[in-house]
Every structure is written in C-alpha cells, then in structure tokens.
C-alpha cells in the first residue's frame, strides 16, 4: 500500500506543479514561470517514478 501512495503522490506532483505554474503564467502573462519550472519538475518526478518501478521489480 505504501508504494501505491508514494506513486500517487509523485503523479499528483507531476500533474499539479505544472498546472499551478500554468495558472500563474496565464494570470500574470509571464511565461518565464513555465520555462523555469517544467524541466526540474519533470526530472525529479520521472526519477522518482523510475526508482519506484525498480523497487517494485525486486
């Protein structure tokens, strides 16, 4: 159950953070928020997903 919860959290972060910054960009008109936010968020979330997948294979 714990692996399912951690996977759900990673997916929420993977979808939620870009959505928050998209809303900020739409409201303010400053698209630099999106360009500086997407690469770090994607790298960290994809890394977490790969680690979870490796742990499940064991």
PDB file as gemmi writes it, atoms N, CA and C in Angstrom:
CRYST1    1.000    1.000    1.000  90.00  90.00  90.00 P 1                      
ATOM      1  N   UNK A   1       0.818  -1.191   0.000  1.00  0.00           N  
ATOM      2  CA  UNK A   1       0.000   0.000   0.000  1.00  0.00           C  
ATOM      3  C   UNK A   1       0.864   1.258   0.000  1.00  0.00           C  
ATOM      4  N   UNK A   2       1.986   1.212   0.676  1.00  0.00           N  
ATOM      5  CA  UNK A   2       2.838   2.388   0.754  1.00  0.00           C  
ATOM      6  C   UNK A   2       3.386   2.771  -0.618  1.00  0.00           C  
ATOM      7  N   UNK A   3       3.712   1.785  -1.441  1.00  0.00           N  
ATOM      8  CA  UNK A   3       4.222   2.080  -2.782  1.00  0.00           C  
ATOM      9  C   UNK A   3       3.153   2.748  -3.631  1.00  0.00           C  
ATOM     10  N   UNK A   4       1.903   2.330  -3.441  1.00  0.00           N  
ATOM     11  CA  UNK A   4       0.805   2.930  -4.188  1.00  0.00           C  
ATOM     12  C   UNK A   4       0.615   4.384  -3.782  1.00  0.00           C  
ATOM     13  N   UNK A   5       0.731   4.644  -2.494  1.00  0.00           N  
ATOM     14  CA  UNK A   5       0.581   6.012  -2.002  1.00  0.00           C  
ATOM     15  C   UNK A   5       1.710   6.892  -2.522  1.00  0.00           C  
ATOM     16  N   UNK A   6       2.931   6.395  -2.490  1.00  0.00           N  
ATOM     17  CA  UNK A   6       4.047   7.210  -2.970  1.00  0.00           C  
ATOM     18  C   UNK A   6       3.958   7.429  -4.477  1.00  0.00           C  
ATOM     19  N   UNK A   7       3.491   6.439  -5.212  1.00  0.00           N  
ATOM     20  CA  UNK A   7       3.310   6.620  -6.656  1.00  0.00           C  
ATOM     21  C   UNK A   7       2.224   7.656  -6.924  1.00  0.00           C  
ATOM     22  N   UNK A   8       1.150   7.620  -6.141  1.00  0.00           N  
ATOM     23  CA  UNK A   8       0.079   8.605  -6.308  1.00  0.00           C  
ATOM     24  C   UNK A   8       0.589  10.012  -6.019  1.00  0.00           C  
ATOM     25  N   UNK A   9       1.417  10.143  -5.001  1.00  0.00           N  
ATOM     26  CA  UNK A   9       1.977  11.462  -4.685  1.00  0.00           C  
ATOM     27  C   UNK A   9       2.852  11.974  -5.817  1.00  0.00           C  
ATOM     28  N   UNK A  10       3.654  11.109  -6.395  1.00  0.00           N  
ATOM     29  CA  UNK A  10       4.523  11.523  -7.497  1.00  0.00           C  
ATOM     30  C   UNK A  10       3.676  11.965  -8.685  1.00  0.00           C  
ATOM     31  N   UNK A  11       2.629  11.242  -8.972  1.00  0.00           N  
ATOM     32  CA  UNK A  11       1.769  11.599 -10.104  1.00  0.00           C  
ATOM     33  C   UNK A  11       1.046  12.913  -9.842  1.00  0.00           C  
ATOM     34  N   UNK A  12       0.598  13.119  -8.606  1.00  0.00           N  
ATOM     35  CA  UNK A  12      -0.055  14.383  -8.262  1.00  0.00           C  
ATOM     36  C   UNK A  12       0.915  15.544  -8.435  1.00  0.00           C  
ATOM     37  N   UNK A  13       2.145  15.363  -7.988  1.00  0.00           N  
ATOM     38  CA  UNK A  13       3.153  16.417  -8.152  1.00  0.00           C  
ATOM     39  C   UNK A  13       3.473  16.622  -9.623  1.00  0.00           C  
ATOM     40  N   UNK A  14       3.564  15.539 -10.381  1.00  0.00           N  
ATOM     41  CA  UNK A  14       3.883  15.624 -11.802  1.00  0.00           C  
ATOM     42  C   UNK A  14       2.816  16.409 -12.564  1.00  0.00           C  
ATOM     43  N   UNK A  15       1.574  16.280 -12.146  1.00  0.00           N  
ATOM     44  CA  UNK A  15       0.484  16.999 -12.804  1.00  0.00           C  
ATOM     45  C   UNK A  15       0.199  18.330 -12.118  1.00  0.00           C  
ATOM     46  N   UNK A  16       0.262  18.348 -10.791  1.00  0.00           N  
ATOM     47  CA  UNK A  16      -0.144  19.517 -10.020  1.00  0.00           C  
ATOM     48  C   UNK A  16       0.769  20.718 -10.150  1.00  0.00           C  
ATOM     49  N   UNK A  17       2.082  20.516 -10.022  1.00  0.00           N  
ATOM     50  CA  UNK A  17       3.002  21.652 -10.090  1.00  0.00           C  
ATOM     51  C   UNK A  17       2.953  22.364 -11.439  1.00  0.00           C  
ATOM     52  N   UNK A  18       3.016  21.646 -12.554  1.00  0.00           N  
ATOM     53  CA  UNK A  18       2.896  22.362 -13.831  1.00  0.00           C  
ATOM     54  C   UNK A  18       1.556  23.079 -13.975  1.00  0.00           C  
ATOM     55  N   UNK A  19       0.501  22.497 -13.427  1.00  0.00           N  
ATOM     56  CA  UNK A  19      -0.808  23.136 -13.503  1.00  0.00           C  
ATOM     57  C   UNK A  19      -0.826  24.443 -12.713  1.00  0.00           C  
ATOM     58  N   UNK A  20      -0.225  24.430 -11.527  1.00  0.00           N  
ATOM     59  CA  UNK A  20      -0.154  25.650 -10.717  1.00  0.00           C  
ATOM     60  C   UNK A  20       0.622  26.736 -11.457  1.00  0.00           C  
ATOM     61  N   UNK A  21       1.757  26.362 -12.030  1.00  0.00           N  
ATOM     62  CA  UNK A  21       2.558  27.359 -12.729  1.00  0.00           C  
ATOM     63  C   UNK A  21       1.915  27.784 -14.044  1.00  0.00           C  
ATOM     64  N   UNK A  22       1.139  26.916 -14.670  1.00  0.00           N  
ATOM     65  CA  UNK A  22       0.388  27.312 -15.861  1.00  0.00           C  
ATOM     66  C   UNK A  22      -0.648  28.363 -15.500  1.00  0.00           C  
ATOM     67  N   UNK A  23      -1.341  28.161 -14.396  1.00  0.00           N  
ATOM     68  CA  UNK A  23      -2.326  29.147 -13.947  1.00  0.00           C  
ATOM     69  C   UNK A  23      -1.643  30.473 -13.627  1.00  0.00           C  
ATOM     70  N   UNK A  24      -0.486  30.400 -12.948  1.00  0.00           N  
ATOM     71  CA  UNK A  24       0.263  31.633 -12.659  1.00  0.00           C  
ATOM     72  C   UNK A  24       0.658  32.346 -13.944  1.00  0.00           C  
ATOM     73  N   UNK A  25       1.099  31.589 -14.928  1.00  0.00           N  
ATOM     74  CA  UNK A  25       1.518  32.186 -16.195  1.00  0.00           C  
ATOM     75  C   UNK A  25       0.332  32.804 -16.924  1.00  0.00           C  
ATOM     76  N   UNK A  26      -0.809  32.145 -16.889  1.00  0.00           N  
ATOM     77  CA  UNK A  26      -1.992  32.688 -17.552  1.00  0.00           C  
ATOM     78  C   UNK A  26      -2.474  33.965 -16.873  1.00  0.00           C  
ATOM     79  N   UNK A  27      -2.435  33.983 -15.548  1.00  0.00           N  
ATOM     80  CA  UNK A  27      -2.916  35.146 -14.804  1.00  0.00           C  
ATOM     81  C   UNK A  27      -1.965  36.329 -14.962  1.00  0.00           C  
ATOM     82  N   UNK A  28      -0.673  36.083 -14.834  1.00  0.00           N  
ATOM     83  CA  UNK A  28       0.294  37.181 -14.858  1.00  0.00           C  
ATOM     84  C   UNK A  28       0.778  37.533 -16.257  1.00  0.00           C  
ATOM     85  N   UNK A  29       0.696  36.601 -17.181  1.00  0.00           N  
ATOM     86  CA  UNK A  29       1.206  36.840 -18.526  1.00  0.00           C  
ATOM     87  C   UNK A  29       2.707  36.637 -18.638  1.00  0.00           C  
ATOM     88  N   UNK A  30       3.345  36.193 -17.561  1.00  0.00           N  
ATOM     89  CA  UNK A  30       4.787  35.930 -17.553  1.00  0.00           C  
ATOM     90  C   UNK A  30       5.022  34.442 -17.779  1.00  0.00           C  
ATOM     91  N   UNK A  31       5.433  34.073 -18.974  1.00  0.00           N  
ATOM     92  CA  UNK A  31       5.606  32.662 -19.307  1.00  0.00           C  
ATOM     93  C   UNK A  31       6.950  32.114 -18.857  1.00  0.00           C  
ATOM     94  N   UNK A  32       7.797  32.980 -18.299  1.00  0.00           N  
ATOM     95  CA  UNK A  32       9.081  32.503 -17.774  1.00  0.00           C  
ATOM     96  C   UNK A  32       8.882  31.550 -16.605  1.00  0.00           C  
ATOM     97  N   UNK A  33       7.760  31.695 -15.890  1.00  0.00           N  
ATOM     98  CA  UNK A  33       7.470  30.755 -14.801  1.00  0.00           C  
ATOM     99  C   UNK A  33       7.458  29.321 -15.322  1.00  0.00           C  
ATOM    100  N   UNK A  34       6.816  29.133 -16.452  1.00  0.00           N  
ATOM    101  CA  UNK A  34       6.706  27.784 -17.015  1.00  0.00           C  
ATOM    102  C   UNK A  34       8.056  27.271 -17.501  1.00  0.00           C  
ATOM    103  N   UNK A  35       8.830  28.124 -18.135  1.00  0.00           N  
ATOM    104  CA  UNK A  35      10.098  27.654 -18.691  1.00  0.00           C  
ATOM    105  C   UNK A  35      11.103  27.290 -17.612  1.00  0.00           C  
ATOM    106  N   UNK A  36      11.043  27.965 -16.467  1.00  0.00           N  
ATOM    107  CA  UNK A  36      11.969  27.653 -15.384  1.00  0.00           C  
ATOM    108  C   UNK A  36      11.458  26.547 -14.485  1.00  0.00           C  
ATOM    109  N   UNK A  37      10.193  26.206 -14.565  1.00  0.00           N  
ATOM    110  CA  UNK A  37       9.618  25.233 -13.656  1.00  0.00           C  
ATOM    111  C   UNK A  37       9.536  23.830 -14.254  1.00  0.00           C  
ATOM    112  N   UNK A  38       9.238  23.713 -15.515  1.00  0.00           N  
ATOM    113  CA  UNK A  38       8.968  22.404 -16.114  1.00  0.00           C  
ATOM    114  C   UNK A  38      10.171  21.457 -16.087  1.00  0.00           C  
ATOM    115  N   UNK A  39      11.365  21.853 -16.520  1.00  0.00           N  
ATOM    116  CA  UNK A  39      12.472  20.879 -16.512  1.00  0.00           C  
ATOM    117  C   UNK A  39      12.801  20.296 -15.136  1.00  0.00           C  
ATOM    118  N   UNK A  40      12.934  21.102 -14.069  1.00  0.00           N  
ATOM    119  CA  UNK A  40      13.242  20.484 -12.769  1.00  0.00           C  
ATOM    120  C   UNK A  40      12.123  19.585 -12.255  1.00  0.00           C  
ATOM    121  N   UNK A  41      10.878  19.990 -12.473  1.00  0.00           N  
ATOM    122  CA  UNK A  41       9.759  19.175 -12.001  1.00  0.00           C  
ATOM    123  C   UNK A  41       9.710  17.844 -12.744  1.00  0.00           C  
ATOM    124  N   UNK A  42       9.897  17.875 -14.043  1.00  0.00           N  
ATOM    125  CA  UNK A  42       9.872  16.637 -14.815  1.00  0.00           C  
ATOM    126  C   UNK A  42      11.025  15.718 -14.451  1.00  0.00           C  
ATOM    127  N   UNK A  43      12.213  16.288 -14.286  1.00  0.00           N  
ATOM    128  CA  UNK A  43      13.368  15.454 -13.940  1.00  0.00           C  
ATOM    129  C   UNK A  43      13.183  14.782 -12.586  1.00  0.00           C  
ATOM    130  N   UNK A  44      12.712  15.534 -11.604  1.00  0.00           N  
ATOM    131  CA  UNK A  44      12.562  14.946 -10.270  1.00  0.00           C  
ATOM    132  C   UNK A  44      11.441  13.916 -10.237  1.00  0.00           C  
ATOM    133  N   UNK A  45      10.341  14.196 -10.889  1.00  0.00           N  
ATOM    134  CA  UNK A  45       9.216  13.249 -10.867  1.00  0.00           C  
ATOM    135  C   UNK A  45       9.522  11.993 -11.668  1.00  0.00           C  
ATOM    136  N   UNK A  46      10.148  12.134 -12.827  1.00  0.00           N  
ATOM    137  CA  UNK A  46      10.486  10.952 -13.615  1.00  0.00           C  
ATOM    138  C   UNK A  46      11.508  10.095 -12.888  1.00  0.00           C  
ATOM    139  N   UNK A  47      12.449  10.746 -12.204  1.00  0.00           N  
ATOM    140  CA  UNK A  47      13.424   9.994 -11.416  1.00  0.00           C  
ATOM    141  C   UNK A  47      12.728   9.211 -10.316  1.00  0.00           C  
ATOM    142  N   UNK A  48      11.800   9.853  -9.636  1.00  0.00           N  
ATOM    143  CA  UNK A  48      11.059   9.169  -8.570  1.00  0.00           C  
ATOM    144  C   UNK A  48      10.245   8.003  -9.123  1.00  0.00           C  
ATOM    145  N   UNK A  49       9.641   8.183 -10.286  1.00  0.00           N  
ATOM    146  CA  UNK A  49       8.875   7.085 -10.887  1.00  0.00           C  
ATOM    147  C   UNK A  49       9.777   5.916 -11.261  1.00  0.00           C  
ATOM    148  N   UNK A  50      10.960   6.194 -11.795  1.00  0.00           N  
ATOM    149  CA  UNK A  50      11.885   5.117 -12.141  1.00  0.00           C  
ATOM    150  C   UNK A  50      12.363   4.377 -10.901  1.00  0.00           C  
ATOM    151  N   UNK A  51      12.633   5.102  -9.827  1.00  0.00           N  
ATOM    152  CA  UNK A  51      13.061   4.466  -8.580  1.00  0.00           C  
ATOM    153  C   UNK A  51      11.946   3.583  -8.032  1.00  0.00           C  
ATOM    154  N   UNK A  52      10.719   4.077  -8.057  1.00  0.00           N  
ATOM    155  CA  UNK A  52       9.590   3.269  -7.586  1.00  0.00           C  
ATOM    156  C   UNK A  52       9.423   2.010  -8.430  1.00  0.00           C  
ATOM    157  N   UNK A  53       9.586   2.144  -9.736  1.00  0.00           N  
ATOM    158  CA  UNK A  53       9.449   0.981 -10.618  1.00  0.00           C  
ATOM    159  C   UNK A  53      10.525  -0.056 -10.316  1.00  0.00           C  
ATOM    160  N   UNK A  54      11.757   0.398 -10.095  1.00  0.00           N  
ATOM    161  CA  UNK A  54      12.851  -0.525  -9.761  1.00  0.00           C  
ATOM    162  C   UNK A  54      12.582  -1.234  -8.438  1.00  0.00           C  
ATOM    163  N   UNK A  55      12.042  -0.518  -7.463  1.00  0.00           N  
ATOM    164  CA  UNK A  55      11.741  -1.127  -6.169  1.00  0.00           C  
ATOM    165  C   UNK A  55      10.631  -2.160  -6.287  1.00  0.00           C  
ATOM    166  N   UNK A  56       9.666  -1.916  -7.161  1.00  0.00           N  
ATOM    167  CA  UNK A  56       8.576  -2.872  -7.341  1.00  0.00           C  
ATOM    168  C   UNK A  56       9.049  -4.138  -8.034  1.00  0.00           C  
ATOM    169  N   UNK A  57      10.064  -4.036  -8.877  1.00  0.00           N  
ATOM    170  CA  UNK A  57      10.569  -5.211  -9.584  1.00  0.00           C  
ATOM    171  C   UNK A  57      11.268  -6.179  -8.648  1.00  0.00           C  
ATOM    172  N   UNK A  58      11.794  -5.687  -7.549  1.00  0.00           N  
ATOM    173  CA  UNK A  58      12.511  -6.549  -6.598  1.00  0.00           C  
ATOM    174  C   UNK A  58      11.592  -7.413  -5.818  1.00  0.00           C  
TER     175      UNK A  58                                                      
END                                                                             
